Structure formats: structure tokens, C-alpha cells
Amino acid sequence: MFNQPEMSPCPRCGAPTLVEVFPALFRKINPGKTGEAVMVEGESSCFYHPQKKAVRPCDSCGRFLCALCDCELQDRHFCPACLEAGRTKGKIQSLDHKRTCYDSIALALAIYPLLIFYFTLITAPMALFVAIRYWKSPQSILRRTKIRFVVAIILATLQIAGWAVLLIAIIIRH
Amino acid sequence: MAKSKYQRLTRTRGRSAFALAVMSRTSLWLDDDHLLFVDSSGYAETYKRFYFRDIQAITMQQTSRGRVWNFILGPLAAIVLIVTLVTKPAGPPASWSGDAIAGGIILGTLAVIVIVLLLTNTFSGPTCKTQIRTAVQVENLPPLRRVRQTRKMLAKIRPLIVAAQGQLTAEEISAQMRETIPSAPTQSENAPPVIS
């Protein structure tokens, strides 16, 4: 059934199934550590729990950490505060689990309202604002170009220019 | 400009048949030490990382979705083709009216679309459902919907997982399974005595 080159019927439902199993399936999960109490006076203790013995410093801020506060991530050790800061500020990329695609928002604001042109009076400045305001903000971790922002800025500028010309023409006529 | 380190593994696919309505699109990407599953709404992206050292199993189960689509598209293609041929006006094309030409174009286009969908579905091979398992989750991978595509992806990532975790032989897996899942108690040991 497991790690076979061809599919074999599932013993329960009979559907052809292929199961690739890896050693991690049988790996035992290590129980969490609570940290040892400081026994000798003068022994380095945890920054967050002064009564617990320090086991290592935080790789980010250098504070001493007990076994309870030691958060391991990709072979690096962080204190809970640095881990939280890394997550919220996007400094630790492997903790980054959501991103807003402002470039796509700006482009949508510049393109879709063209279907009903009158909307562009409001949406073109919005597209321009989003493109300029979020130009430096982190984009999708997959895309690295700013082409959407550039196209949005060009389209929005053209739409604003079009409205300006129309407004001037109306004023001159009256 | 920095280049994305991720290598595309699958094309972007809808999460479900109704994905077009909710614009939810998913895709799978490869990095040096993990698989990245991206769920995109068009304006925001959610990421899930599956590190090679944490992947416990990958399951692929064949489904009947492809056959069901063929069952729908086949008769539909036949009906559209028959209607197109039956409603074709008599005489040389030069003598056809404007309405007949317009009708022919619409029906012909419809027939081509349905036939292309049918052929694409047939030649893409059997459909499947793929799941990835770690210690804390079992995640469906909607971008992997075809057996051929999933096999290709497995061939690509298997060496990376083996490099991160090592490999188990079939005998080792059987032994480990027996250890992990203890066999059901036999009747003779634990069953209450039978009164005859």
C-alpha cells in the first residue's frame, strides 16, 4: 500500500490510491520544556523568568532565555517578543503568511471602472493614491516587479487628464 | 531587481468549481527547503509552507470527476454538432441569409468550445485528489488535480524530502506501522467467555 510505484485500491473505499510515506510520520514529537530553576546564586537566569536557568541567548535581541522561552525557528532561536515582532513587522519571512497585493488593487481601480467611464472620476485618483502610497510596501512574495503599479499610474493619470480636458472644455464653452 | 526565489510547480487553479465566483485561486511553488501553497483572492495572498523535513505523507487518490465531465461534455458536444448540421441551410453558402450565417457562427463556436473542453479533459488524463500531511495538519492541494501532474510533482520533490529526512524501505514502513497502530485485540484474549 505504502510507497508503491503504482496506485493500489484503498482498503476502505476501493478507490485507486497512492500513498508516499516519509520518516517524519514515525518521528516522536518532543515534549515541551518548562525550564530548570536557578540553583546556584549568580547563575545566569532567563530575562522573562528570573527564577529559571538561562539556556541560550535570543539570536535577535541577545536576551537570556530559559527552555520555556526559547522558540526555535529554522535553526535560529528567538524570544517570544522578537518572534512576535518578526511576524507583525514581516522581518522573519517564514512567518509571513498573508500579504495584500496593493499593486493588483491599484490596477483593478484603474481598469475595471473603465466599463462605466463616469466612475473613473472617483476611482482614478484612488488608483493613483494606492499606487503611490503603497509603492514601497511589501508585494506578493512571488512577484517582484512593479509593472502593475506602473500601468495603474499611467492609466489613472490618463483618466485624470481626460477629465481635466473635459472640464476645461466645458468651462471655455460656457 | 531581486528575482523571486520560488520556482513554479503548478499553474494557478481555482480552489473549487465555484472558484470563478469567489476568485479564489491556488498554486504550488518550490523553494530549497519547502513547498509553498498560495491561496490568492486576487487582492490578497495567503501562504502555507510545508517544510521538507516536516512532510509525513503525500496521498493521491483517483477521483471520477474527469469521467463525470466527459459524461456531461460528450453528449453536449454531440447535441451541439447535430443541431449545427441540421440547421445548416440548404444550397451554396452564397445564397445563405444573414440570420443563417449568424446562427451558424454562434452554433459552430459553441460546438468548437465544447469539443475543445472535451478533448482537453480527455487528454489531461485521470483526475485525482491530493493531500499533504504533516504532524499538525492534512491539507488538500487543489492545484494537483490530475494523476500525471501529481506524479510529475512527486518525482520532483521526493528527492528533496528524502535528502531532508532519509528514506524508509517497505519493510521498515510495515514494521513502524505495526508499532504505531497496534493490532486489534484477538477474540480469544479479551472477549468475554461464551456461554454454550
Tab-separated table of N, CA and C in Angstrom, chain A residues 25-165:
chain	number	residue	atom	x	y	z
A	25	LEU	N	6.677	10.710	9.595
A	25	LEU	CA	5.423	10.141	10.107
A	25	LEU	C	5.648	9.390	11.415
A	26	PHE	N	6.829	8.812	11.555
A	26	PHE	CA	7.100	7.987	12.730
A	26	PHE	C	7.976	8.709	13.769
A	27	ARG	N	8.284	9.960	13.471
A	27	ARG	CA	9.134	10.718	14.396
A	27	ARG	C	8.316	11.086	15.636
A	28	LYS	N	8.899	10.905	16.782
A	28	LYS	CA	8.178	11.243	18.018
A	28	LYS	C	8.270	12.744	18.269
A	29	ILE	N	7.165	13.333	18.681
A	29	ILE	CA	7.163	14.771	18.957
A	29	ILE	C	7.752	15.006	20.346
A	30	ASN	N	8.773	15.855	20.398
A	30	ASN	CA	9.419	16.121	21.685
A	30	ASN	C	8.483	16.913	22.593
A	31	PRO	N	8.373	16.489	23.851
A	31	PRO	CA	7.518	17.253	24.768
A	31	PRO	C	8.150	18.617	25.075
A	32	GLY	N	7.335	19.610	25.351
A	32	GLY	CA	7.831	20.953	25.663
A	32	GLY	C	8.600	20.968	26.973
A	33	LYS	N	9.515	21.932	27.097
A	33	LYS	CA	10.311	22.018	28.329
A	33	LYS	C	9.825	23.194	29.166
A	34	THR	N	9.896	23.025	30.461
A	34	THR	CA	9.424	24.095	31.335
A	34	THR	C	10.562	24.985	31.828
A	35	GLY	N	11.765	24.520	31.725
A	35	GLY	CA	12.910	25.297	32.204
A	35	GLY	C	13.282	24.914	33.622
A	36	GLU	N	14.581	24.839	33.858
A	36	GLU	CA	15.053	24.439	35.193
A	36	GLU	C	15.172	25.660	36.107
A	37	ALA	N	14.936	25.460	37.366
A	37	ALA	CA	15.051	26.564	38.328
A	37	ALA	C	16.530	26.885	38.583
A	38	VAL	N	16.814	28.148	38.897
A	38	VAL	CA	18.192	28.559	39.213
A	38	VAL	C	18.557	27.980	40.578
A	39	MET	N	19.636	27.214	40.630
A	39	MET	CA	20.028	26.553	41.868
A	39	MET	C	21.174	27.284	42.566
A	40	VAL	N	22.079	27.852	41.763
A	40	VAL	CA	23.282	28.487	42.329
A	40	VAL	C	23.149	29.997	42.175
A	41	GLU	N	23.467	30.728	43.189
A	41	GLU	CA	23.385	32.186	43.125
A	41	GLU	C	24.431	32.721	42.140
A	42	GLY	N	24.048	33.649	41.317
A	42	GLY	CA	24.973	34.186	40.326
A	42	GLY	C	24.865	33.504	38.980
A	43	GLU	N	24.116	32.405	38.932
A	43	GLU	CA	23.914	31.695	37.665
A	43	GLU	C	23.003	32.559	36.773
A	44	SER	N	23.318	32.592	35.473
A	44	SER	CA	22.515	33.436	34.573
A	44	SER	C	21.088	32.901	34.489
A	45	SER	N	20.163	33.841	34.564
A	45	SER	CA	18.752	33.436	34.562
A	45	SER	C	18.032	34.037	33.352
A	46	CYS	N	16.831	33.565	33.132
A	46	CYS	CA	16.018	33.994	31.983
A	46	CYS	C	15.563	35.443	32.178
A	47	PHE	N	15.533	36.228	31.100
A	47	PHE	CA	15.098	37.618	31.175
A	47	PHE	C	13.625	37.700	31.585
A	48	TYR	N	12.837	36.767	31.090
A	48	TYR	CA	11.390	36.803	31.353
A	48	TYR	C	11.005	36.060	32.628
A	49	HIS	N	11.807	35.046	32.991
A	49	HIS	CA	11.541	34.278	34.207
A	49	HIS	C	12.818	34.240	35.050
A	50	PRO	N	13.019	35.241	35.917
A	50	PRO	CA	14.287	35.337	36.661
A	50	PRO	C	14.586	34.121	37.539
A	51	GLN	N	13.574	33.330	37.859
A	51	GLN	CA	13.805	32.152	38.707
A	51	GLN	C	14.238	30.923	37.910
A	52	LYS	N	14.226	31.052	36.557
A	52	LYS	CA	14.591	29.903	35.697
A	52	LYS	C	16.000	30.081	35.127
A	53	LYS	N	16.658	28.971	34.935
A	53	LYS	CA	18.032	28.979	34.424
A	53	LYS	C	18.036	29.312	32.925
A	54	ALA	N	18.967	30.193	32.514
A	54	ALA	CA	19.064	30.545	31.089
A	54	ALA	C	19.769	29.421	30.332
A	55	VAL	N	19.262	29.108	29.155
A	55	VAL	CA	19.896	28.036	28.372
A	55	VAL	C	20.584	28.574	27.110
A	56	ARG	N	20.104	29.710	26.597
A	56	ARG	CA	20.747	30.320	25.420
A	56	ARG	C	20.244	31.758	25.238
A	57	PRO	N	21.022	32.576	24.515
A	57	PRO	CA	20.534	33.938	24.252
A	57	PRO	C	19.644	33.968	22.999
A	58	CYS	N	18.797	34.993	22.921
A	58	CYS	CA	17.943	35.184	21.736
A	58	CYS	C	18.848	35.633	20.579
A	59	ASP	N	18.676	35.043	19.404
A	59	ASP	CA	19.507	35.377	18.241
A	59	ASP	C	19.221	36.782	17.708
A	60	SER	N	18.115	37.368	18.145
A	60	SER	CA	17.752	38.690	17.637
A	60	SER	C	18.130	39.796	18.623
A	61	CYS	N	17.698	39.669	19.904
A	61	CYS	CA	17.943	40.754	20.859
A	61	CYS	C	19.042	40.427	21.870
A	62	GLY	N	19.427	39.178	21.969
A	62	GLY	CA	20.526	38.786	22.850
A	62	GLY	C	20.113	38.534	24.290
A	63	ARG	N	18.812	38.669	24.598
A	63	ARG	CA	18.365	38.411	25.975
A	63	ARG	C	18.527	36.932	26.304
A	64	PHE	N	18.833	36.664	27.611
A	64	PHE	CA	18.967	35.267	28.027
A	64	PHE	C	17.583	34.632	28.132
A	65	LEU	N	17.483	33.385	27.674
A	65	LEU	CA	16.179	32.711	27.653
A	65	LEU	C	16.257	31.366	28.373
A	66	CYS	N	15.169	31.023	29.063
A	66	CYS	CA	15.083	29.688	29.647
A	66	CYS	C	14.514	28.747	28.584
A	67	ALA	N	14.438	27.477	28.899
A	67	ALA	CA	13.977	26.489	27.908
A	67	ALA	C	12.540	26.782	27.479
A	68	LEU	N	11.753	27.356	28.382
A	68	LEU	CA	10.348	27.658	28.058
A	68	LEU	C	10.234	28.798	27.050
A	69	CYS	N	11.102	29.798	27.195
A	69	CYS	CA	11.024	30.979	26.328
A	69	CYS	C	11.789	30.808	25.015
A	70	ASP	N	12.560	29.757	24.899
A	70	ASP	CA	13.387	29.539	23.708
A	70	ASP	C	12.502	29.021	22.555
A	71	CYS	N	12.252	29.872	21.562
A	71	CYS	CA	11.426	29.478	20.409
A	71	CYS	C	12.361	29.216	19.229
A	72	GLU	N	12.428	27.966	18.806
A	72	GLU	CA	13.324	27.614	17.702
A	72	GLU	C	12.591	27.710	16.379
A	73	LEU	N	13.228	28.365	15.430
A	73	LEU	CA	12.630	28.511	14.105
A	73	LEU	C	13.744	28.441	13.071
A	74	GLN	N	13.708	27.417	12.257
A	74	GLN	CA	14.707	27.215	11.211
A	74	GLN	C	16.136	27.334	11.762
A	75	ASP	N	16.395	26.586	12.808
A	75	ASP	CA	17.719	26.525	13.450
A	75	ASP	C	18.150	27.847	14.079
A	76	ARG	N	17.224	28.765	14.251
A	76	ARG	CA	17.538	30.006	14.964
A	76	ARG	C	16.669	30.050	16.210
A	77	HIS	N	17.153	30.776	17.217
A	77	HIS	CA	16.437	30.807	18.495
A	77	HIS	C	15.998	32.241	18.812
A	78	PHE	N	14.712	32.404	19.080
A	78	PHE	CA	14.162	33.732	19.353
A	78	PHE	C	13.420	33.730	20.681
A	79	CYS	N	13.315	34.933	21.264
A	79	CYS	CA	12.453	35.076	22.435
A	79	CYS	C	11.041	35.346	21.904
A	80	PRO	N	10.004	35.126	22.716
A	80	PRO	CA	8.637	35.314	22.218
A	80	PRO	C	8.398	36.728	21.668
A	81	ALA	N	9.014	37.746	22.300
A	81	ALA	CA	8.795	39.132	21.849
A	81	ALA	C	9.374	39.359	20.450
A	82	CYS	N	10.578	38.843	20.209
A	82	CYS	CA	11.201	39.008	18.883
A	82	CYS	C	10.453	38.211	17.830
A	83	LEU	N	9.948	37.057	18.240
A	83	LEU	CA	9.186	36.227	17.308
A	83	LEU	C	7.909	36.968	16.887
A	84	GLU	N	7.238	37.565	17.855
A	84	GLU	CA	6.010	38.307	17.583
A	84	GLU	C	6.320	39.533	16.718
A	85	ALA	N	7.408	40.235	17.080
A	85	ALA	CA	7.796	41.419	16.300
A	85	ALA	C	8.158	41.019	14.863
A	86	GLY	N	8.842	39.905	14.731
A	86	GLY	CA	9.231	39.416	13.406
A	86	GLY	C	8.028	39.069	12.562
A	87	ARG	N	6.990	38.565	13.215
A	87	ARG	CA	5.778	38.188	12.497
A	87	ARG	C	5.001	39.425	12.058
A	88	THR	N	4.807	40.354	13.008
A	88	THR	CA	3.986	41.522	12.689
A	88	THR	C	4.696	42.480	11.732
A	89	LYS	N	6.000	42.610	11.872
A	89	LYS	CA	6.732	43.548	11.004
A	89	LYS	C	7.250	42.884	9.732
A	90	GLY	N	7.025	41.586	9.595
A	90	GLY	CA	7.445	40.874	8.387
A	90	GLY	C	8.941	40.691	8.273
A	91	LYS	N	9.643	40.761	9.430
A	91	LYS	CA	11.110	40.623	9.381
A	91	LYS	C	11.531	39.163	9.193
A	92	ILE	N	10.718	38.250	9.734
A	92	ILE	CA	11.026	36.827	9.560
A	92	ILE	C	10.110	36.321	8.452
A	93	GLN	N	10.680	36.095	7.271
A	93	GLN	CA	9.831	35.804	6.112
A	93	GLN	C	9.068	34.491	6.248
A	94	SER	N	9.656	33.531	6.952
A	94	SER	CA	8.955	32.249	7.062
A	94	SER	C	7.712	32.336	7.941
A	95	LEU	N	7.540	33.432	8.673
A	95	LEU	CA	6.324	33.619	9.475
A	95	LEU	C	5.292	34.462	8.718
A	96	ASP	N	5.687	34.959	7.563
A	96	ASP	CA	4.825	35.817	6.768
A	96	ASP	C	3.795	34.946	6.064
A	97	HIS	N	2.558	34.999	6.505
A	97	HIS	CA	1.580	34.087	5.911
A	97	HIS	C	0.478	34.798	5.135
A	98	LYS	N	0.516	36.120	5.096
A	98	LYS	CA	-0.517	36.823	4.334
A	98	LYS	C	0.019	38.154	3.827
A	99	ARG	N	-0.287	38.458	2.589
A	99	ARG	CA	0.114	39.761	2.050
A	99	ARG	C	-1.012	40.335	1.212
A	100	THR	N	-1.166	41.636	1.322
A	100	THR	CA	-2.152	42.330	0.489
A	100	THR	C	-1.455	42.774	-0.786
A	101	CYS	N	-2.089	42.501	-1.919
A	101	CYS	CA	-1.473	42.851	-3.211
A	101	CYS	C	-1.969	44.230	-3.635
A	102	TYR	N	-1.310	45.257	-3.115
A	102	TYR	CA	-1.746	46.628	-3.424
A	102	TYR	C	-1.602	46.939	-4.909
A	103	ASP	N	-0.622	46.312	-5.559
A	103	ASP	CA	-0.445	46.560	-6.994
A	103	ASP	C	-1.665	46.085	-7.780
A	104	SER	N	-2.225	44.935	-7.382
A	104	SER	CA	-3.423	44.414	-8.052
A	104	SER	C	-4.627	45.296	-7.760
A	105	ILE	N	-4.693	45.833	-6.527
A	105	ILE	CA	-5.809	46.713	-6.157
A	105	ILE	C	-5.748	47.982	-7.006
A	106	ALA	N	-4.553	48.557	-7.110
A	106	ALA	CA	-4.396	49.799	-7.891
A	106	ALA	C	-4.754	49.565	-9.359
A	107	LEU	N	-4.310	48.429	-9.877
A	107	LEU	CA	-4.592	48.117	-11.283
A	107	LEU	C	-6.092	47.906	-11.506
A	108	ALA	N	-6.734	47.210	-10.576
A	108	ALA	CA	-8.179	46.988	-10.702
A	108	ALA	C	-8.932	48.312	-10.654
A	109	LEU	N	-8.473	49.202	-9.766
A	109	LEU	CA	-9.127	50.520	-9.663
A	109	LEU	C	-8.936	51.336	-10.940
A	110	ALA	N	-7.851	51.066	-11.644
A	110	ALA	CA	-7.581	51.820	-12.870
A	110	ALA	C	-8.263	51.214	-14.095
A	111	ILE	N	-8.539	49.903	-14.056
A	111	ILE	CA	-9.074	49.244	-15.266
A	111	ILE	C	-10.589	49.008	-15.210
A	112	TYR	N	-11.078	48.340	-14.159
A	112	TYR	CA	-12.492	47.924	-14.156
A	112	TYR	C	-13.480	49.079	-14.296
A	113	PRO	N	-13.258	50.226	-13.640
A	113	PRO	CA	-14.242	51.318	-13.787
A	113	PRO	C	-14.330	51.869	-15.213
A	114	LEU	N	-13.395	51.520	-16.074
A	114	LEU	CA	-13.466	51.990	-17.467
A	114	LEU	C	-14.733	51.475	-18.150
A	115	LEU	N	-15.291	50.371	-17.638
A	115	LEU	CA	-16.527	49.824	-18.217
A	115	LEU	C	-17.675	50.825	-18.088
A	116	ILE	N	-17.728	51.515	-16.954
A	116	ILE	CA	-18.697	52.609	-16.773
A	116	ILE	C	-17.843	53.844	-16.504
A	117	PHE	N	-17.553	54.583	-17.562
A	117	PHE	CA	-16.498	55.586	-17.541
A	117	PHE	C	-16.667	56.650	-16.445
A	118	TYR	N	-17.915	56.956	-16.087
A	118	TYR	CA	-18.154	58.032	-15.101
A	118	TYR	C	-17.509	57.732	-13.746
A	119	PHE	N	-17.402	56.442	-13.417
A	119	PHE	CA	-16.806	56.051	-12.137
A	119	PHE	C	-15.334	56.468	-12.035
A	120	THR	N	-14.687	56.608	-13.193
A	120	THR	CA	-13.247	56.900	-13.173
A	120	THR	C	-12.944	58.263	-12.537
A	121	LEU	N	-13.954	59.120	-12.481
A	121	LEU	CA	-13.776	60.427	-11.832
A	121	LEU	C	-13.347	60.226	-10.363
A	122	ILE	N	-13.882	59.180	-9.747
A	122	ILE	CA	-13.543	58.885	-8.346
A	122	ILE	C	-12.401	57.863	-8.270
A	123	THR	N	-12.483	56.831	-9.115
A	123	THR	CA	-11.539	55.713	-8.959
A	123	THR	C	-10.122	56.031	-9.470
A	124	ALA	N	-10.007	56.927	-10.463
A	124	ALA	CA	-8.662	57.239	-10.982
A	124	ALA	C	-7.772	57.871	-9.893
A	125	PRO	N	-8.267	58.895	-9.157
A	125	PRO	CA	-7.428	59.418	-8.062
A	125	PRO	C	-7.150	58.365	-6.985
A	126	MET	N	-8.156	57.477	-6.760
A	126	MET	CA	-7.950	56.407	-5.765
A	126	MET	C	-6.832	55.475	-6.215
A	127	ALA	N	-6.854	55.104	-7.493
A	127	ALA	CA	-5.811	54.205	-8.028
A	127	ALA	C	-4.433	54.852	-7.907
A	128	LEU	N	-4.387	56.143	-8.227
A	128	LEU	CA	-3.124	56.877	-8.158
A	128	LEU	C	-2.615	56.926	-6.710
A	129	PHE	N	-3.549	57.177	-5.784
A	129	PHE	CA	-3.189	57.244	-4.362
A	129	PHE	C	-2.644	55.895	-3.885
A	130	VAL	N	-3.371	54.815	-4.206
A	130	VAL	CA	-2.944	53.473	-3.749
A	130	VAL	C	-1.563	53.145	-4.329
A	131	ALA	N	-1.365	53.460	-5.616
A	131	ALA	CA	-0.092	53.131	-6.267
A	131	ALA	C	1.073	53.889	-5.633
A	132	ILE	N	0.848	55.164	-5.302
A	132	ILE	CA	1.948	55.969	-4.744
A	132	ILE	C	2.155	55.636	-3.255
A	133	ARG	N	1.031	55.530	-2.533
A	133	ARG	CA	1.107	55.285	-1.087
A	133	ARG	C	1.779	53.942	-0.776
A	134	TYR	N	1.464	52.908	-1.578
A	134	TYR	CA	1.963	51.562	-1.274
A	134	TYR	C	3.081	51.118	-2.213
A	135	TRP	N	3.720	52.082	-2.887
A	135	TRP	CA	4.789	51.763	-3.836
A	135	TRP	C	5.899	50.933	-3.179
A	136	LYS	N	6.245	51.296	-1.939
A	136	LYS	CA	7.367	50.618	-1.261
A	136	LYS	C	6.923	49.498	-0.325
A	137	SER	N	5.627	49.299	-0.186
A	137	SER	CA	5.167	48.262	0.748
A	137	SER	C	5.481	46.876	0.175
A	138	PRO	N	5.625	45.862	1.052
A	138	PRO	CA	5.974	44.529	0.542
A	138	PRO	C	4.902	43.990	-0.407
A	139	GLN	N	5.351	43.481	-1.530
A	139	GLN	CA	4.425	42.916	-2.519
A	139	GLN	C	4.256	41.431	-2.236
A	140	SER	N	3.609	40.760	-3.157
A	140	SER	CA	3.500	39.310	-3.084
A	140	SER	C	4.920	38.725	-3.015
A	141	ILE	N	5.094	37.635	-2.281
A	141	ILE	CA	6.449	37.075	-2.203
A	141	ILE	C	6.816	36.350	-3.496
A	142	LEU	N	5.871	36.239	-4.398
A	142	LEU	CA	6.144	35.561	-5.671
A	142	LEU	C	6.501	36.543	-6.777
A	143	ARG	N	5.839	37.694	-6.771
A	143	ARG	CA	6.102	38.672	-7.834
A	143	ARG	C	7.054	39.725	-7.324
A	144	ARG	N	7.962	40.156	-8.161
A	144	ARG	CA	8.929	41.155	-7.716
A	144	ARG	C	8.926	42.410	-8.582
A	145	THR	N	8.134	42.439	-9.626
A	145	THR	CA	8.158	43.630	-10.478
A	145	THR	C	7.063	44.601	-10.036
A	146	LYS	N	7.198	45.841	-10.461
A	146	LYS	CA	6.212	46.864	-10.097
A	146	LYS	C	5.388	47.243	-11.330
A	147	ILE	N	5.297	46.336	-12.288
A	147	ILE	CA	4.639	46.648	-13.549
A	147	ILE	C	3.160	47.026	-13.348
A	148	ARG	N	2.496	46.356	-12.397
A	148	ARG	CA	1.078	46.672	-12.152
A	148	ARG	C	0.924	48.100	-11.651
A	149	PHE	N	1.833	48.491	-10.729
A	149	PHE	CA	1.804	49.865	-10.218
A	149	PHE	C	2.019	50.856	-11.363
A	150	VAL	N	2.988	50.549	-12.216
A	150	VAL	CA	3.334	51.462	-13.317
A	150	VAL	C	2.140	51.619	-14.255
A	151	VAL	N	1.529	50.483	-14.642
A	151	VAL	CA	0.368	50.534	-15.550
A	151	VAL	C	-0.784	51.286	-14.881
A	152	ALA	N	-1.002	51.019	-13.590
A	152	ALA	CA	-2.079	51.702	-12.864
A	152	ALA	C	-1.840	53.208	-12.843
A	153	ILE	N	-0.614	53.620	-12.590
A	153	ILE	CA	-0.300	55.063	-12.541
A	153	ILE	C	-0.526	55.696	-13.920
A	154	ILE	N	-0.076	55.023	-14.965
A	154	ILE	CA	-0.246	55.583	-16.327
A	154	ILE	C	-1.733	55.702	-16.665
A	155	LEU	N	-2.487	54.629	-16.431
A	155	LEU	CA	-3.922	54.655	-16.758
A	155	LEU	C	-4.665	55.708	-15.940
A	156	ALA	N	-4.377	55.736	-14.630
A	156	ALA	CA	-5.064	56.697	-13.760
A	156	ALA	C	-4.720	58.124	-14.165
A	157	THR	N	-3.468	58.372	-14.508
A	157	THR	CA	-3.053	59.719	-14.935
A	157	THR	C	-3.784	60.114	-16.216
A	158	LEU	N	-3.877	59.170	-17.159
A	158	LEU	CA	-4.590	59.448	-18.413
A	158	LEU	C	-6.059	59.760	-18.148
A	159	GLN	N	-6.667	58.996	-17.243
A	159	GLN	CA	-8.083	59.229	-16.925
A	159	GLN	C	-8.273	60.605	-16.276
A	160	ILE	N	-7.380	60.951	-15.350
A	160	ILE	CA	-7.480	62.264	-14.685
A	160	ILE	C	-7.262	63.376	-15.721
A	161	ALA	N	-6.290	63.164	-16.602
A	161	ALA	CA	-6.020	64.163	-17.648
A	161	ALA	C	-7.247	64.318	-18.557
A	162	GLY	N	-7.875	63.196	-18.890
A	162	GLY	CA	-9.081	63.223	-19.732
A	162	GLY	C	-10.188	64.041	-19.086
A	163	TRP	N	-10.391	63.804	-17.772
A	163	TRP	CA	-11.422	64.556	-17.040
A	163	TRP	C	-11.060	66.044	-16.981
A	164	ALA	N	-9.793	66.344	-16.799
A	164	ALA	CA	-9.344	67.740	-16.731
A	164	ALA	C	-9.610	68.447	-18.059
A	165	VAL	N	-9.276	67.778	-19.160
A	165	VAL	CA	-9.511	68.357	-20.501
A	165	VAL	C	-11.007	68.602	-20.703
